[in-house]
Amino acid sequence: MIMPRVLTFIVYAPALVGKDGRTLAVIHGMEKALPGLRLAWRISEGGRPIALPHRDAWLIEEIKDGGFPLLCNGDESYPVTVNGWQISALFSPGGQPQINVHAELPLDEAVISAAPAILEAMAEGARAFWGHASRYSYGSEVGEQFRRSADGPERSPRGLPMLNLPEKLPAPEIPCFLGWVNYWSAAAAQAIGFPDPARDAELLTRARRTPSGGWVVKLTDAPLDYDNPAHLDALKRAYERFPKIGGRDSPR
């Protein structure tokens, strides 16, 4: 099976309230972070892009059920998409509803270079708790880490630690897992104990502070590849360094 060459960006933020202006902050931030990007099209039922000459006004009016509809860049040969949907309190850390803002961009040098800025723009715009940018295949890997029973294995098939399901985490500020580029809000960074200058010297060489006091941290220089032993070792070290991620320091 050939995986799509896609970089997935997801941020987890407090649920939208009414015609929430954070939606526009996310879109405007993404456009600023990736030169030439314009997210001013919607997708028809037939799958074709339809231009939105008054995109901002349209988007605010289309906020429904705690989410917003899919926008794209109108280029079927180089597709960029973003949308948001509400996650019920039943399935969210701390029993608080959230919005999941999800974007997909081509995995090329321009996007790889801009990935930290794109993630930061989405997260800061949404006032997110945490978020990540990862290769398209990350979902199947993380899915094998979630602990679904108390007597399950202690490690995933990759040798990564098992993680509690999101709804089992005590607070929304605790990240559920690690991605390639990670966004941790100021509250999330405090919750997991980042940064410690003595213990995080290597990570700090690939980290930057955000205007709100959060952090954007890359685990590896190139997009995280689970089949690369060096990348897998870096991921294992990061999980060992931050036991609060995935609620591993909490009762099962």
mmCIF file of N, CA, C and O in Angstrom, residues 169-216:
data_model
loop_
_atom_site.group_PDB
_atom_site.id
_atom_site.type_symbol
_atom_site.label_atom_id
_atom_site.label_comp_id
_atom_site.label_asym_id
_atom_site.label_seq_id
_atom_site.Cartn_x
_atom_site.Cartn_y
_atom_site.Cartn_z
ATOM 1 N N LEU A 169 -7.872 10.990 30.061
ATOM 2 C CA LEU A 169 -6.929 11.984 30.561
ATOM 3 C C LEU A 169 -7.642 12.987 31.458
ATOM 4 O O LEU A 169 -8.787 13.360 31.200
ATOM 5 N N PRO A 170 -6.969 13.443 32.521
ATOM 6 C CA PRO A 170 -7.639 14.293 33.506
ATOM 7 C C PRO A 170 -7.856 15.741 33.083
ATOM 8 O O PRO A 170 -8.683 16.436 33.672
ATOM 9 N N ALA A 171 -7.101 16.226 32.087
ATOM 10 C CA ALA A 171 -7.206 17.640 31.720
ATOM 11 C C ALA A 171 -6.894 17.815 30.238
ATOM 12 O O ALA A 171 -6.060 17.092 29.682
ATOM 13 N N PRO A 172 -7.518 18.791 29.586
ATOM 14 C CA PRO A 172 -7.293 18.995 28.142
ATOM 15 C C PRO A 172 -5.896 19.488 27.812
ATOM 16 O O PRO A 172 -5.467 19.393 26.664
ATOM 17 N N GLU A 173 -5.171 20.024 28.799
ATOM 18 C CA GLU A 173 -3.827 20.532 28.546
ATOM 19 C C GLU A 173 -2.801 19.418 28.376
ATOM 20 O O GLU A 173 -1.672 19.686 27.948
ATOM 21 N N ILE A 174 -3.144 18.200 28.720
ATOM 22 C CA ILE A 174 -2.198 17.090 28.618
ATOM 23 C C ILE A 174 -2.257 16.508 27.201
ATOM 24 O O ILE A 174 -3.299 15.996 26.786
ATOM 25 N N PRO A 175 -1.167 16.584 26.445
ATOM 26 C CA PRO A 175 -1.188 16.022 25.080
ATOM 27 C C PRO A 175 -1.469 14.525 25.104
ATOM 28 O O PRO A 175 -1.011 13.802 25.994
ATOM 29 N N CYS A 176 -2.199 14.067 24.102
ATOM 30 C CA CYS A 176 -2.552 12.648 24.035
ATOM 31 C C CYS A 176 -1.411 11.799 23.496
ATOM 32 O O CYS A 176 -1.306 10.613 23.834
ATOM 33 N N PHE A 177 -0.572 12.386 22.630
ATOM 34 C CA PHE A 177 0.531 11.633 22.037
ATOM 35 C C PHE A 177 1.524 12.622 21.443
ATOM 36 O O PHE A 177 1.307 13.834 21.460
ATOM 37 N N LEU A 178 2.620 12.092 20.902
ATOM 38 C CA LEU A 178 3.643 12.905 20.259
ATOM 39 C C LEU A 178 3.561 12.770 18.750
ATOM 40 O O LEU A 178 3.332 11.670 18.228
ATOM 41 N N GLY A 179 3.770 13.879 18.046
ATOM 42 C CA GLY A 179 3.862 13.867 16.599
ATOM 43 C C GLY A 179 5.254 14.294 16.160
ATOM 44 O O GLY A 179 6.191 14.319 16.966
ATOM 45 N N TRP A 180 5.380 14.630 14.867
ATOM 46 C CA TRP A 180 6.682 15.111 14.380
ATOM 47 C C TRP A 180 6.953 16.525 14.894
ATOM 48 O O TRP A 180 7.888 16.759 15.648
ATOM 49 N N VAL A 181 6.115 17.494 14.491
ATOM 50 C CA VAL A 181 6.181 18.832 15.074
ATOM 51 C C VAL A 181 5.061 18.911 16.105
ATOM 52 O O VAL A 181 3.913 18.570 15.808
ATOM 53 N N ASN A 182 5.395 19.358 17.301
ATOM 54 C CA ASN A 182 4.420 19.396 18.387
ATOM 55 C C ASN A 182 4.196 20.825 18.844
ATOM 56 O O ASN A 182 5.153 21.598 18.984
ATOM 57 N N TYR A 183 2.939 21.181 19.056
ATOM 58 C CA TYR A 183 2.598 22.461 19.672
ATOM 59 C C TYR A 183 2.112 22.192 21.081
ATOM 60 O O TYR A 183 1.199 21.378 21.279
ATOM 61 N N TRP A 184 2.748 22.840 22.041
ATOM 62 C CA TRP A 184 2.307 22.773 23.430
ATOM 63 C C TRP A 184 2.025 24.194 23.911
ATOM 64 O O TRP A 184 2.905 25.054 23.897
ATOM 65 N N SER A 185 0.784 24.447 24.289
ATOM 66 C CA SER A 185 0.446 25.751 24.856
ATOM 67 C C SER A 185 1.252 25.969 26.131
ATOM 68 O O SER A 185 1.890 25.036 26.654
ATOM 69 N N ALA A 186 1.220 27.182 26.648
ATOM 70 C CA ALA A 186 1.928 27.448 27.903
ATOM 71 C C ALA A 186 1.449 26.502 28.995
ATOM 72 O O ALA A 186 2.250 25.974 29.781
ATOM 73 N N ALA A 187 0.122 26.264 29.028
ATOM 74 C CA ALA A 187 -0.433 25.362 30.043
ATOM 75 C C ALA A 187 0.004 23.925 29.811
ATOM 76 O O ALA A 187 0.309 23.186 30.767
ATOM 77 N N ALA A 188 0.055 23.499 28.548
ATOM 78 C CA ALA A 188 0.490 22.133 28.246
ATOM 79 C C ALA A 188 1.958 21.947 28.580
ATOM 80 O O ALA A 188 2.358 20.908 29.140
ATOM 81 N N ALA A 189 2.779 22.932 28.220
ATOM 82 C CA ALA A 189 4.210 22.839 28.527
ATOM 83 C C ALA A 189 4.435 22.737 30.030
ATOM 84 O O ALA A 189 5.265 21.943 30.502
ATOM 85 N N GLN A 190 3.677 23.523 30.793
ATOM 86 C CA GLN A 190 3.797 23.451 32.252
ATOM 87 C C GLN A 190 3.357 22.088 32.764
ATOM 88 O O GLN A 190 3.985 21.507 33.657
ATOM 89 N N ALA A 191 2.283 21.551 32.175
ATOM 90 C CA ALA A 191 1.757 20.263 32.634
ATOM 91 C C ALA A 191 2.748 19.123 32.425
ATOM 92 O O ALA A 191 2.845 18.218 33.254
ATOM 93 N N ILE A 192 3.498 19.155 31.311
ATOM 94 C CA ILE A 192 4.427 18.055 31.039
ATOM 95 C C ILE A 192 5.852 18.350 31.504
ATOM 96 O O ILE A 192 6.715 17.477 31.447
ATOM 97 N N GLY A 193 6.095 19.584 31.972
ATOM 98 C CA GLY A 193 7.410 19.924 32.502
ATOM 99 C C GLY A 193 8.435 20.338 31.466
ATOM 100 O O GLY A 193 9.625 20.076 31.619
ATOM 101 N N PHE A 194 7.992 21.011 30.405
ATOM 102 C CA PHE A 194 8.902 21.504 29.368
ATOM 103 C C PHE A 194 8.940 23.023 29.406
ATOM 104 O O PHE A 194 7.886 23.665 29.545
ATOM 105 N N PRO A 195 10.118 23.645 29.260
ATOM 106 C CA PRO A 195 11.422 22.998 29.095
ATOM 107 C C PRO A 195 12.199 22.925 30.400
ATOM 108 O O PRO A 195 12.035 23.760 31.283
ATOM 109 N N ASP A 196 13.048 21.930 30.493
ATOM 110 C CA ASP A 196 14.058 21.812 31.538
ATOM 111 C C ASP A 196 15.394 21.974 30.817
ATOM 112 O O ASP A 196 15.779 21.093 30.046
ATOM 113 N N PRO A 197 16.087 23.082 31.017
ATOM 114 C CA PRO A 197 17.306 23.346 30.243
ATOM 115 C C PRO A 197 18.320 22.212 30.287
ATOM 116 O O PRO A 197 18.998 21.945 29.290
ATOM 117 N N ALA A 198 18.401 21.525 31.419
ATOM 118 C CA ALA A 198 19.382 20.451 31.544
ATOM 119 C C ALA A 198 18.957 19.202 30.790
ATOM 120 O O ALA A 198 19.781 18.521 30.168
ATOM 121 N N ARG A 199 17.665 18.893 30.809
ATOM 122 C CA ARG A 199 17.180 17.647 30.219
ATOM 123 C C ARG A 199 16.716 17.811 28.774
ATOM 124 O O ARG A 199 16.607 16.820 28.041
ATOM 125 N N ASP A 200 16.443 19.044 28.371
ATOM 126 C CA ASP A 200 15.843 19.267 27.050
ATOM 127 C C ASP A 200 16.752 20.029 26.097
ATOM 128 O O ASP A 200 16.270 20.651 25.140
ATOM 129 N N ALA A 201 18.049 19.956 26.338
ATOM 130 C CA ALA A 201 18.983 20.733 25.509
ATOM 131 C C ALA A 201 18.847 20.388 24.032
ATOM 132 O O ALA A 201 18.824 21.287 23.176
ATOM 133 N N GLU A 202 18.733 19.097 23.710
ATOM 134 C CA GLU A 202 18.625 18.706 22.302
ATOM 135 C C GLU A 202 17.305 19.185 21.700
ATOM 136 O O GLU A 202 17.275 19.746 20.598
ATOM 137 N N LEU A 203 16.195 18.972 22.415
ATOM 138 C CA LEU A 203 14.900 19.408 21.893
ATOM 139 C C LEU A 203 14.857 20.917 21.706
ATOM 140 O O LEU A 203 14.238 21.416 20.762
ATOM 141 N N LEU A 204 15.514 21.651 22.579
ATOM 142 C CA LEU A 204 15.483 23.107 22.486
ATOM 143 C C LEU A 204 16.193 23.627 21.241
ATOM 144 O O LEU A 204 15.922 24.750 20.795
ATOM 145 N N THR A 205 17.072 22.817 20.651
ATOM 146 C CA THR A 205 17.699 23.241 19.391
ATOM 147 C C THR A 205 16.706 23.205 18.235
ATOM 148 O O THR A 205 16.959 23.802 17.185
ATOM 149 N N ARG A 206 15.591 22.488 18.414
ATOM 150 C CA ARG A 206 14.553 22.410 17.383
ATOM 151 C C ARG A 206 13.228 22.963 17.902
ATOM 152 O O ARG A 206 12.163 22.540 17.464
ATOM 153 N N ALA A 207 13.306 23.901 18.849
ATOM 154 C CA ALA A 207 12.093 24.454 19.471
ATOM 155 C C ALA A 207 12.087 25.968 19.360
ATOM 156 O O ALA A 207 13.137 26.609 19.232
ATOM 157 N N ARG A 208 10.870 26.529 19.404
ATOM 158 C CA ARG A 208 10.764 27.985 19.466
ATOM 159 C C ARG A 208 9.547 28.360 20.291
ATOM 160 O O ARG A 208 8.551 27.632 20.338
ATOM 161 N N ARG A 209 9.636 29.513 20.922
ATOM 162 C CA ARG A 209 8.551 30.028 21.761
ATOM 163 C C ARG A 209 7.540 30.741 20.871
ATOM 164 O O ARG A 209 7.893 31.356 19.867
ATOM 165 N N THR A 210 6.272 30.655 21.250
ATOM 166 C CA THR A 210 5.217 31.320 20.492
ATOM 167 C C THR A 210 4.792 32.604 21.207
ATOM 168 O O THR A 210 5.084 32.784 22.392
ATOM 169 N N PRO A 211 4.090 33.505 20.520
ATOM 170 C CA PRO A 211 3.678 34.764 21.164
ATOM 171 C C PRO A 211 2.849 34.568 22.427
ATOM 172 O O PRO A 211 2.892 35.403 23.339
ATOM 173 N N SER A 212 2.081 33.492 22.515
ATOM 174 C CA SER A 212 1.231 33.271 23.691
ATOM 175 C C SER A 212 1.980 32.610 24.846
ATOM 176 O O SER A 212 1.399 32.393 25.908
ATOM 177 N N GLY A 213 3.248 32.265 24.622
ATOM 178 C CA GLY A 213 4.013 31.588 25.666
ATOM 179 C C GLY A 213 4.076 30.086 25.516
ATOM 180 O O GLY A 213 4.632 29.396 26.372
ATOM 181 N N GLY A 214 3.507 29.571 24.414
ATOM 182 C CA GLY A 214 3.606 28.140 24.153
ATOM 183 C C GLY A 214 4.903 27.797 23.448
ATOM 184 O O GLY A 214 5.805 28.630 23.313
ATOM 185 N N TRP A 215 4.981 26.558 22.985
ATOM 186 C CA TRP A 215 6.193 26.081 22.314
ATOM 187 C C TRP A 215 5.831 25.270 21.073
ATOM 188 O O TRP A 215 4.851 24.532 21.074
ATOM 189 N N VAL A 216 6.672 25.392 20.045
ATOM 190 C CA VAL A 216 6.624 24.518 18.879
ATOM 191 C C VAL A 216 7.925 23.729 18.882
ATOM 192 O O VAL A 216 9.012 24.319 18.884
#
